[in-house]
Amino acid sequence: VSLRGLKDGTVLSHFEEGILAGEEVDLKRLIEPNAQQEIVAALARHRGAGLSAVFERLGGRYSYGQIRIGRAVMQRSRGAER
């Protein structure tokens, strides 16, 4: 999907930056809740693994952009706990 000539990955990377900056983002509009849970669980199980490893563990069901969004949510949550 292309919006104003931007690719999905570009748009998701902007959302990732916003999430990390503390912006409120309606994640349900980006990733379905079940997918969010699965992505976050995979990231937690494979903490420190690169995106490629998590992508493979998830069987390619989710894009790298979606995994990056999940990672940003986790990082923001950890920052809020401090």
Short mmCIF file of N, CA and C in Angstrom, two decimals:
data_model
loop_
_atom_site.label_atom_id
_atom_site.label_comp_id
_atom_site.label_asym_id
_atom_site.label_seq_id
_atom_site.Cartn_x
_atom_site.Cartn_y
_atom_site.Cartn_z
N VAL A 1 0.86 -1.18 0.00
CA VAL A 1 0.00 0.00 0.00
C VAL A 1 0.89 1.22 0.00
N SER A 2 0.53 2.20 -0.74
CA SER A 2 1.32 3.41 -0.84
C SER A 2 0.44 4.62 -0.56
N LEU A 3 0.89 5.45 0.34
CA LEU A 3 0.16 6.67 0.67
C LEU A 3 1.08 7.83 0.36
N ARG A 4 0.66 8.66 -0.58
CA ARG A 4 1.48 9.80 -1.01
C ARG A 4 2.89 9.37 -1.39
N GLY A 5 2.99 8.19 -2.00
CA GLY A 5 4.29 7.71 -2.46
C GLY A 5 5.14 7.07 -1.37
N LEU A 6 4.62 6.95 -0.16
CA LEU A 6 5.37 6.32 0.93
C LEU A 6 5.02 4.85 1.02
N LYS A 7 6.02 4.04 1.27
CA LYS A 7 5.78 2.60 1.42
C LYS A 7 5.38 2.29 2.86
N ASP A 8 4.76 1.13 3.05
CA ASP A 8 4.32 0.71 4.39
C ASP A 8 5.46 0.80 5.40
N GLY A 9 6.63 0.31 5.02
CA GLY A 9 7.77 0.31 5.94
C GLY A 9 8.15 1.72 6.37
N THR A 10 8.07 2.66 5.47
CA THR A 10 8.40 4.05 5.79
C THR A 10 7.38 4.62 6.78
N VAL A 11 6.12 4.36 6.51
CA VAL A 11 5.06 4.85 7.40
C VAL A 11 5.20 4.23 8.78
N LEU A 12 5.43 2.91 8.83
CA LEU A 12 5.58 2.24 10.12
C LEU A 12 6.81 2.72 10.87
N SER A 13 7.87 3.07 10.15
CA SER A 13 9.06 3.57 10.84
C SER A 13 8.78 4.93 11.49
N HIS A 14 7.93 5.73 10.87
CA HIS A 14 7.53 7.01 11.48
C HIS A 14 6.69 6.77 12.73
N PHE A 15 5.81 5.78 12.67
CA PHE A 15 5.03 5.43 13.87
C PHE A 15 5.96 4.92 14.97
N GLU A 16 6.94 4.11 14.59
CA GLU A 16 7.91 3.60 15.57
C GLU A 16 8.61 4.76 16.27
N GLU A 17 9.06 5.74 15.52
CA GLU A 17 9.72 6.90 16.10
C GLU A 17 8.79 7.64 17.06
N GLY A 18 7.53 7.79 16.66
CA GLY A 18 6.55 8.46 17.50
C GLY A 18 6.31 7.72 18.80
N ILE A 19 6.19 6.41 18.72
CA ILE A 19 5.99 5.59 19.92
C ILE A 19 7.16 5.76 20.87
N LEU A 20 8.37 5.68 20.34
CA LEU A 20 9.56 5.83 21.18
C LEU A 20 9.67 7.22 21.78
N ALA A 21 9.10 8.22 21.09
CA ALA A 21 9.13 9.59 21.60
C ALA A 21 8.01 9.86 22.60
N GLY A 22 7.16 8.82 22.83
CA GLY A 22 6.10 8.97 23.82
C GLY A 22 4.78 9.44 23.26
N GLU A 23 4.67 9.52 21.94
CA GLU A 23 3.42 9.92 21.31
C GLU A 23 2.36 8.84 21.52
N GLU A 24 1.12 9.24 21.69
CA GLU A 24 0.02 8.30 21.80
C GLU A 24 -0.33 7.80 20.40
N VAL A 25 -0.32 6.51 20.23
CA VAL A 25 -0.62 5.90 18.94
C VAL A 25 -1.66 4.81 19.18
N ASP A 26 -2.73 4.81 18.38
CA ASP A 26 -3.75 3.78 18.48
C ASP A 26 -3.23 2.54 17.75
N LEU A 27 -2.60 1.65 18.51
CA LEU A 27 -1.96 0.49 17.92
C LEU A 27 -2.93 -0.43 17.20
N LYS A 28 -4.18 -0.45 17.64
CA LYS A 28 -5.17 -1.32 17.00
C LYS A 28 -5.37 -0.94 15.53
N ARG A 29 -5.04 0.29 15.19
CA ARG A 29 -5.17 0.71 13.79
C ARG A 29 -3.99 0.26 12.96
N LEU A 30 -2.90 -0.11 13.63
CA LEU A 30 -1.70 -0.55 12.93
C LEU A 30 -1.56 -2.06 12.89
N ILE A 31 -1.86 -2.70 14.03
CA ILE A 31 -1.67 -4.13 14.16
C ILE A 31 -2.84 -4.68 14.97
N GLU A 32 -3.45 -5.75 14.51
CA GLU A 32 -4.55 -6.37 15.24
C GLU A 32 -4.08 -6.82 16.62
N PRO A 33 -4.94 -6.72 17.64
CA PRO A 33 -4.54 -7.07 19.01
C PRO A 33 -3.92 -8.46 19.15
N ASN A 34 -4.46 -9.48 18.48
CA ASN A 34 -3.87 -10.83 18.57
C ASN A 34 -2.45 -10.84 17.99
N ALA A 35 -2.27 -10.13 16.90
CA ALA A 35 -0.95 -10.04 16.28
C ALA A 35 0.02 -9.30 17.21
N GLN A 36 -0.46 -8.22 17.84
CA GLN A 36 0.39 -7.48 18.80
C GLN A 36 0.88 -8.42 19.89
N GLN A 37 -0.04 -9.19 20.45
CA GLN A 37 0.32 -10.11 21.54
C GLN A 37 1.35 -11.13 21.08
N GLU A 38 1.14 -11.69 19.91
CA GLU A 38 2.06 -12.70 19.39
C GLU A 38 3.44 -12.10 19.13
N ILE A 39 3.47 -10.92 18.56
CA ILE A 39 4.75 -10.26 18.26
C ILE A 39 5.49 -9.92 19.55
N VAL A 40 4.80 -9.31 20.50
CA VAL A 40 5.44 -8.93 21.76
C VAL A 40 5.94 -10.17 22.51
N ALA A 41 5.15 -11.25 22.48
CA ALA A 41 5.58 -12.49 23.14
C ALA A 41 6.84 -13.05 22.48
N ALA A 42 6.90 -13.03 21.16
CA ALA A 42 8.08 -13.52 20.45
C ALA A 42 9.30 -12.66 20.76
N LEU A 43 9.10 -11.35 20.81
CA LEU A 43 10.21 -10.45 21.15
C LEU A 43 10.70 -10.71 22.57
N ALA A 44 9.79 -10.96 23.49
CA ALA A 44 10.17 -11.22 24.88
C ALA A 44 10.92 -12.54 25.00
N ARG A 45 10.47 -13.55 24.26
CA ARG A 45 11.13 -14.87 24.31
C ARG A 45 12.52 -14.81 23.70
N HIS A 46 12.70 -13.96 22.72
CA HIS A 46 13.97 -13.90 21.98
C HIS A 46 14.64 -12.55 22.19
N ARG A 47 14.60 -12.09 23.44
CA ARG A 47 15.18 -10.79 23.79
C ARG A 47 16.62 -10.70 23.32
N GLY A 48 16.93 -9.61 22.68
CA GLY A 48 18.28 -9.40 22.19
C GLY A 48 18.51 -9.96 20.79
N ALA A 49 17.57 -10.77 20.29
CA ALA A 49 17.71 -11.30 18.94
C ALA A 49 17.41 -10.20 17.93
N GLY A 50 17.97 -10.30 16.79
CA GLY A 50 17.71 -9.33 15.74
C GLY A 50 16.32 -9.49 15.16
N LEU A 51 15.89 -8.51 14.41
CA LEU A 51 14.56 -8.56 13.80
C LEU A 51 14.42 -9.76 12.87
N SER A 52 15.47 -10.12 12.16
CA SER A 52 15.40 -11.25 11.23
C SER A 52 15.07 -12.54 11.97
N ALA A 53 15.71 -12.74 13.12
CA ALA A 53 15.47 -13.96 13.90
C ALA A 53 14.02 -14.01 14.38
N VAL A 54 13.50 -12.88 14.85
CA VAL A 54 12.12 -12.83 15.32
C VAL A 54 11.16 -13.03 14.14
N PHE A 55 11.46 -12.40 13.03
CA PHE A 55 10.65 -12.56 11.82
C PHE A 55 10.55 -14.04 11.45
N GLU A 56 11.68 -14.73 11.46
CA GLU A 56 11.71 -16.16 11.13
C GLU A 56 10.94 -16.98 12.16
N ARG A 57 11.11 -16.66 13.44
CA ARG A 57 10.39 -17.39 14.51
C ARG A 57 8.88 -17.25 14.37
N LEU A 58 8.46 -16.11 13.85
CA LEU A 58 7.03 -15.87 13.64
C LEU A 58 6.55 -16.42 12.29
N GLY A 59 7.44 -17.10 11.60
CA GLY A 59 7.07 -17.73 10.33
C GLY A 59 6.76 -16.76 9.21
N GLY A 60 7.25 -15.53 9.33
CA GLY A 60 7.01 -14.55 8.28
C GLY A 60 5.57 -14.05 8.23
N ARG A 61 4.79 -14.33 9.27
CA ARG A 61 3.38 -13.91 9.29
C ARG A 61 3.22 -12.40 9.43
N TYR A 62 4.24 -11.74 9.98
CA TYR A 62 4.17 -10.30 10.22
C TYR A 62 5.35 -9.63 9.55
N SER A 63 5.14 -8.40 9.13
CA SER A 63 6.20 -7.67 8.44
C SER A 63 7.26 -7.19 9.44
N TYR A 64 8.40 -6.83 8.90
CA TYR A 64 9.45 -6.26 9.75
C TYR A 64 8.93 -4.98 10.41
N GLY A 65 8.14 -4.21 9.69
CA GLY A 65 7.58 -2.98 10.26
C GLY A 65 6.70 -3.26 11.46
N GLN A 66 5.87 -4.29 11.36
CA GLN A 66 5.01 -4.65 12.49
C GLN A 66 5.84 -5.11 13.69
N ILE A 67 6.89 -5.85 13.42
CA ILE A 67 7.77 -6.31 14.51
C ILE A 67 8.48 -5.11 15.14
N ARG A 68 8.89 -4.16 14.34
CA ARG A 68 9.53 -2.95 14.87
C ARG A 68 8.56 -2.16 15.75
N ILE A 69 7.29 -2.12 15.37
CA ILE A 69 6.28 -1.44 16.19
C ILE A 69 6.17 -2.15 17.54
N GLY A 70 6.11 -3.48 17.51
CA GLY A 70 6.05 -4.25 18.75
C GLY A 70 7.26 -3.99 19.63
N ARG A 71 8.43 -3.94 19.01
CA ARG A 71 9.66 -3.67 19.76
C ARG A 71 9.62 -2.27 20.38
N ALA A 72 9.12 -1.30 19.64
CA ALA A 72 9.02 0.07 20.16
C ALA A 72 8.08 0.13 21.36
N VAL A 73 6.96 -0.59 21.27
CA VAL A 73 6.01 -0.62 22.38
C VAL A 73 6.68 -1.21 23.63
N MET A 74 7.43 -2.29 23.44
CA MET A 74 8.14 -2.90 24.58
C MET A 74 9.17 -1.94 25.17
N GLN A 75 9.93 -1.28 24.31
CA GLN A 75 10.95 -0.34 24.78
C GLN A 75 10.31 0.82 25.54
N ARG A 76 9.21 1.32 25.03
CA ARG A 76 8.52 2.42 25.71
C ARG A 76 8.00 1.96 27.06
N SER A 77 7.45 0.74 27.11
CA SER A 77 6.93 0.20 28.37
C SER A 77 8.05 0.06 29.39
N ARG A 78 9.20 -0.42 28.96
CA ARG A 78 10.33 -0.57 29.88
C ARG A 78 10.79 0.80 30.39
N GLY A 79 10.76 1.81 29.52
CA GLY A 79 11.14 3.15 29.93
C GLY A 79 10.18 3.74 30.94
N ALA A 80 8.91 3.41 30.80
CA ALA A 80 7.88 3.92 31.72
C ALA A 80 7.98 3.26 33.10
N GLU A 81 8.57 2.05 33.14
CA GLU A 81 8.70 1.33 34.41
C GLU A 81 9.80 1.91 35.28
N ARG A 82 10.71 2.63 34.67
CA ARG A 82 11.87 3.16 35.41
C ARG A 82 11.52 4.34 36.24
#
